[in-house]
Amino acid sequence: METMKFDRELEEATAMAERILRSHLPAEEGEQKRVIEAMNYSLTAGGKRLRPVLLWETFRMCGGTGEEIAGCFMAAIEMIHTYSLVHDDLPAMDNDRYRRGRETTWYVYGEAMGILAGDGLLNYAFETALKSAEYCFENDDIANCGDSDAEKFQEKLNRLQRIWHALSVLAQKAGIHGMIGGQAVDIMAEGQTEADGMNPGDAAENEAEKQLMFIHEHKTAALIQAAMMVGGILAGASEEQISKIEKCACNIGIAFQIQDDILDVTGDSKELGKATGSDALNQKQTYVTLKGLEQAGKDVEALSREAADLLDEFEGEHEFLKELILHLIYRRK
Ligand code: GRG
């Protein structure tokens, strides 16, 4: 795909995700207005909107049509992602003051409100995803989907079943067996020293690498898996296709996190919209400290190319999605 066409499509896809997200923002009203303002402050701070774009493109690749149901999940996944950033920036976690090019939520609204804004975003994500079920009953295209009432009833049931499946994947990948689990192991790994039993040598290095892969797969890749799997599920993809999507998204997520580790060393804080050098400052074990910058870059490329190749096993339109995965290899923000 030529660069100008890709850039235009990326701009359009990001604008679509932005428009959908804004249509689902909670209204800033009531006695609890302050916490809703804090939620919207973080949600409207920009960001690449990568997860909703991946959801939508996977939905399209698997033959999905119609924006209402998928749109609820696109907004929901960005809310979950944003809550994770809001909580990750808290003093008890990374203690960051700068994110997405502006001051972090806790720094502007105070720590207690920062915690509640994150909690609010996680909960509101599921409120938003659940709204999708309403479209199973209101949708015009169900009226045209079959001749008999039995066929229409079956179509509604199919859609509800897909929504239920999508919700359960979203909940699981964001939870203790996904992102929260990864973050917990990451926190436990911080400050692990030789005195804690991490003796130098091959065995310790293997152990460190195994632990780091667990963290990357859960903390970062799980939500990218959720985005793409939900897209496939809502479009009616088969179990076999969903497994392929899960594998593909796992590679994308690990590559994305390795690139994040690289950018923490080589990136520009203005371009990234957040501080750099924090891993070194916190003496954190990262893919770069384990493998070196050059090998890390090579692994990002190999993982991403493998993910892009997996997409070629799908018949549906995926030229832009494939290009997006390859584009992420060279991302600077
Ligand atoms: C607090 C439960 C909990 C989890 C936190 C996701 C996470 C776990 C922490 C955020 C910090 C971090 C390094 C996460 C890894 C994933 C990652 C690179 C997030 C940044 O995602 P981008 O680059 O951000 O897509 P934008 O701002 O563009 O949306």
XYZ file of C-alpha atoms and ligand atoms in Angstrom:
362
model
C 0.000 0.000 0.000
C 1.459 3.404 -0.909
C 2.381 5.620 2.039
C -0.033 8.459 1.273
C -2.980 6.085 1.031
C -1.998 4.404 4.311
C -1.581 7.747 6.097
C -4.998 8.885 4.892
C -6.654 5.622 5.968
C -4.966 5.771 9.367
C -6.165 9.327 9.843
C -9.718 8.336 8.888
C -9.715 5.260 11.130
C -8.390 7.262 14.094
C -10.968 10.011 13.502
C -13.727 7.394 13.423
C -12.553 5.890 16.741
C -12.392 9.390 18.221
C -15.912 10.255 17.028
C -17.344 7.011 18.426
C -15.558 7.428 21.762
C -16.842 11.003 22.139
C -20.401 9.856 21.430
C -20.137 7.529 24.453
C -18.629 9.951 26.999
C -20.573 10.136 30.273
C -22.435 13.421 30.841
C -20.681 15.738 33.295
C -23.570 16.338 35.658
C -24.869 15.498 39.111
C -23.262 15.683 42.543
C -20.520 13.366 41.328
C -19.659 15.681 38.382
C -16.013 16.046 39.480
C -15.146 12.380 39.016
C -16.853 12.353 35.597
C -14.818 15.405 34.590
C -11.661 13.573 35.639
C -12.706 10.541 33.566
C -13.382 12.703 30.505
C -10.166 14.663 31.040
C -8.171 11.481 30.557
C -10.392 10.066 27.802
C -10.175 13.193 25.662
C -6.431 13.673 26.078
C -5.750 12.101 22.699
C -3.696 8.964 22.323
C -3.347 6.849 19.230
C -6.740 5.081 19.644
C -4.945 1.953 18.492
C -7.155 -0.582 20.278
C -10.510 0.642 18.879
C -8.935 0.874 15.409
C -7.675 -2.715 15.687
C -11.132 -3.833 16.860
C -12.879 -2.160 13.936
C -10.415 -3.414 11.309
C -10.621 -6.989 12.584
C -14.426 -6.703 12.610
C -14.309 -5.574 8.949
C -11.825 -8.291 7.982
C -14.196 -10.924 9.380
C -17.119 -9.544 7.392
C -18.766 -7.427 10.119
C -21.011 -4.548 9.134
C -22.832 -1.833 11.092
C -21.275 0.570 13.548
C -23.620 0.456 16.562
C -22.688 -2.797 18.289
C -18.969 -2.727 17.422
C -18.897 0.997 18.324
C -19.972 0.296 21.924
C -17.055 -2.116 22.278
C -14.617 0.290 20.563
C -15.442 2.944 23.154
C -15.328 0.375 25.958
C -11.851 -0.889 25.105
C -10.450 2.647 24.952
C -12.016 3.331 28.372
C -10.339 0.230 29.831
C -7.016 1.169 28.256
C -7.334 4.728 29.600
C -8.177 3.514 33.115
C -5.019 1.378 33.060
C -2.940 4.448 32.145
C -4.642 6.604 34.817
C -3.903 4.005 37.501
C -0.415 3.266 36.178
C 0.472 6.961 36.572
C -0.598 7.096 40.257
C 2.034 7.804 42.944
C 1.680 4.210 44.205
C 2.583 2.866 40.755
C 4.790 4.888 38.363
C 4.247 8.305 39.937
C 4.111 10.021 36.524
C 3.051 13.628 35.982
C 2.948 13.714 32.206
C 0.954 11.544 29.813
C -0.553 11.986 26.356
C 1.056 15.398 26.207
C -0.625 16.808 29.319
C -0.537 16.537 33.094
C -1.743 13.192 34.412
C -5.228 12.792 35.868
C -4.137 12.325 39.499
C -1.778 15.307 39.215
C -4.632 17.567 38.095
C -7.497 16.140 40.175
C -5.647 14.754 43.199
C -4.748 11.192 44.046
C -8.100 10.069 45.486
C -9.993 11.392 42.460
C -7.397 9.786 40.175
C -8.128 6.390 41.743
C -11.884 6.923 41.437
C -11.625 8.184 37.837
C -9.802 4.948 36.914
C -12.402 2.839 38.728
C -15.159 4.858 37.049
C -13.657 4.291 33.605
C -13.387 0.538 34.105
C -16.978 0.283 35.266
C -18.297 2.664 32.605
C -16.526 0.568 29.961
C -18.764 -2.373 30.819
C -21.852 -0.147 31.048
C -21.013 1.029 27.513
C -20.304 -2.441 26.109
C -23.576 -3.694 27.596
C -25.509 -0.971 25.759
C -24.713 -2.877 22.562
C -27.387 -5.441 23.510
C -30.063 -2.775 23.008
C -29.222 -2.722 19.284
C -30.147 -6.382 18.982
C -33.739 -5.349 19.520
C -33.822 -1.994 17.767
C -31.770 -2.724 14.702
C -33.523 -2.235 11.364
C -31.485 -4.812 9.523
C -32.913 -7.586 11.725
C -36.299 -6.758 10.217
C -34.852 -7.707 6.817
C -32.813 -10.715 7.844
C -35.323 -13.472 7.207
C -38.881 -14.079 6.145
C -40.263 -15.682 9.266
C -40.456 -14.516 12.874
C -38.446 -17.607 13.818
C -35.578 -16.478 11.563
C -35.634 -12.972 13.047
C -35.702 -14.400 16.575
C -32.734 -16.645 15.727
C -30.783 -13.664 14.376
C -31.387 -11.728 17.613
C -30.216 -14.717 19.627
C -27.066 -15.026 17.487
C -26.225 -11.377 18.047
C -26.836 -11.607 21.798
C -24.648 -14.681 21.970
C -21.808 -12.862 20.195
C -22.146 -9.913 22.581
C -22.036 -12.249 25.583
C -18.923 -13.973 24.169
C -17.269 -10.602 23.421
C -18.014 -9.355 26.953
C -16.522 -12.429 28.522
C -13.311 -12.121 26.450
C -13.064 -8.414 27.290
C -13.528 -9.045 31.028
C -11.057 -11.901 31.105
C -8.304 -10.200 29.097
C -8.577 -7.041 31.220
C -8.590 -8.953 34.507
C -6.409 -11.096 36.739
C -5.706 -13.547 33.926
C -4.834 -10.690 31.604
C -3.781 -7.060 32.069
C -4.196 -6.784 35.859
C -2.316 -10.076 36.308
C 0.549 -8.750 34.156
C 0.687 -5.468 36.034
C 0.758 -7.327 39.374
C 3.752 -9.441 38.285
C 5.439 -6.304 36.925
C 5.057 -4.587 40.301
C 6.372 -7.664 42.125
C 9.361 -7.864 39.754
C 10.374 -4.270 40.520
C 13.309 -4.106 42.858
C 13.936 -7.833 42.594
C 17.669 -8.093 43.307
C 20.313 -10.740 43.630
C 19.482 -10.828 47.338
C 15.929 -11.882 46.398
C 17.340 -14.986 44.764
C 17.989 -13.648 41.253
C 21.571 -14.938 41.054
C 23.573 -13.982 38.010
C 24.073 -16.697 35.400
C 22.232 -18.417 32.557
C 19.496 -19.911 34.719
C 18.675 -16.544 36.284
C 18.710 -14.908 32.857
C 16.279 -17.501 31.513
C 14.068 -16.966 34.533
C 14.157 -13.202 34.026
C 13.272 -13.584 30.359
C 10.399 -15.944 31.156
C 9.034 -13.487 33.700
C 9.385 -10.563 31.308
C 7.496 -12.424 28.571
C 4.722 -13.198 31.063
C 4.513 -9.484 31.899
C 4.467 -8.375 28.239
C 1.904 -11.003 27.247
C -0.436 -10.096 30.090
C 0.121 -6.410 30.817
C 0.187 -5.245 27.196
C -0.752 -7.983 24.723
C -3.923 -9.126 26.528
C -5.832 -5.904 25.807
C -4.691 -5.911 22.170
C -5.883 -9.513 21.982
C -9.214 -8.445 23.486
C -9.596 -5.672 20.889
C -8.990 -7.938 17.906
C -10.817 -10.990 19.278
C -13.898 -8.899 20.124
C -13.851 -7.539 16.545
C -13.782 -11.084 15.179
C -16.395 -12.417 17.601
C -18.885 -9.624 16.879
C -18.473 -10.236 13.160
C -19.279 -13.929 13.647
C -15.775 -15.387 13.080
C -15.310 -19.129 13.687
C -13.487 -20.528 16.760
C -10.528 -21.401 14.527
C -10.360 -17.850 13.180
C -10.592 -16.400 16.696
C -7.638 -18.558 17.790
C -5.602 -17.233 14.872
C -6.572 -13.683 15.787
C -5.518 -14.341 19.406
C -2.072 -15.537 18.278
C -1.657 -12.676 15.822
C -2.632 -10.090 18.478
C -0.280 -11.689 21.008
C 2.633 -11.046 18.635
C 1.461 -7.480 17.978
C 1.163 -6.810 21.715
C 4.594 -8.191 22.611
C 6.179 -6.274 19.716
C 4.328 -3.144 20.858
C 5.680 -3.474 24.407
C 9.248 -4.178 23.242
C 9.023 -1.034 21.088
C 7.762 0.809 24.185
C 10.887 -0.376 26.032
C 13.033 0.793 23.094
C 11.336 4.208 23.003
C 11.925 4.640 26.738
C 15.645 4.640 25.819
C 15.691 6.232 22.358
C 12.421 8.195 22.195
C 11.713 11.881 22.442
C 9.522 12.813 25.405
C 7.805 15.650 23.484
C 6.879 13.327 20.616
C 5.813 10.542 23.004
C 3.812 12.891 25.238
C 5.287 11.215 28.332
C 8.592 11.048 30.183
C 11.404 8.856 28.849
C 14.204 7.140 30.758
C 11.870 5.986 33.522
C 12.867 2.309 33.194
C 16.545 3.141 33.808
C 15.595 5.506 36.628
C 13.590 2.747 38.318
C 16.321 0.176 37.525
C 13.703 -1.835 35.733
C 14.479 -5.034 33.842
C 13.204 -4.546 30.286
C 13.561 -6.323 26.961
C 16.284 -3.807 26.087
C 18.317 -4.448 29.253
C 17.999 -8.201 28.629
C 18.702 -8.361 24.892
C 20.198 -5.031 23.917
C 18.726 -2.397 21.594
C 19.713 -4.060 18.323
C 18.246 -7.471 19.122
C 15.130 -5.862 20.576
C 14.557 -3.990 17.290
C 15.034 -7.205 15.296
C 12.534 -9.040 17.485
C 9.917 -6.299 17.071
C 10.244 -6.702 13.322
C 10.118 -10.524 13.334
C 7.083 -10.671 15.648
C 5.234 -8.059 13.605
C 5.954 -9.717 10.260
C 4.755 -13.059 11.638
C 1.538 -11.354 12.816
C 1.009 -9.723 9.417
C 1.521 -13.069 7.662
C -1.138 -14.688 9.866
C -3.657 -12.172 8.537
C -3.116 -13.471 5.012
C -4.947 -16.625 6.082
C -8.124 -14.494 6.181
C -10.103 -13.941 3.015
C -11.674 -10.660 4.136
C -10.229 -7.252 3.341
C -7.158 -6.645 5.564
C -4.688 -4.595 3.526
C -4.851 -1.601 5.867
C -4.734 -3.768 9.015
C -1.623 -5.533 7.740
C 0.016 -2.238 6.853
C -0.853 -0.874 10.320
C 0.936 -3.774 12.045
C 4.037 -3.180 9.923
C 3.806 0.579 10.519
C 3.958 -0.027 14.301
C 7.489 -1.512 13.918
C 8.795 1.988 13.210
C 6.520 3.971 15.519
C 8.143 6.823 17.435
C 5.170 7.477 19.707
C -3.038 -0.323 36.467
C -4.404 -2.430 36.054
C -3.344 -1.539 35.661
C -2.662 -1.833 34.570
C -1.625 -0.996 34.050
C -1.328 -0.893 30.689
C -0.629 -0.742 31.970
C -0.961 -1.716 32.980
C 0.197 0.266 32.282
C 0.485 1.414 31.403
C 1.920 1.597 31.156
C 2.440 0.702 30.102
C 3.884 0.803 29.754
C 1.671 -0.121 29.531
C 2.040 -1.025 28.509
C 1.146 -0.811 27.381
C 1.439 0.473 26.725
C 2.682 0.614 25.965
C 0.562 1.429 26.858
C 0.592 2.689 26.128
O -0.284 2.488 25.056
P -0.360 3.458 23.836
O 1.040 3.756 23.340
O -0.939 4.774 24.527
O -1.309 2.918 22.843
P -1.870 5.905 23.895
O -1.699 7.069 24.857
O -1.384 6.215 22.502
O -3.255 5.376 23.908
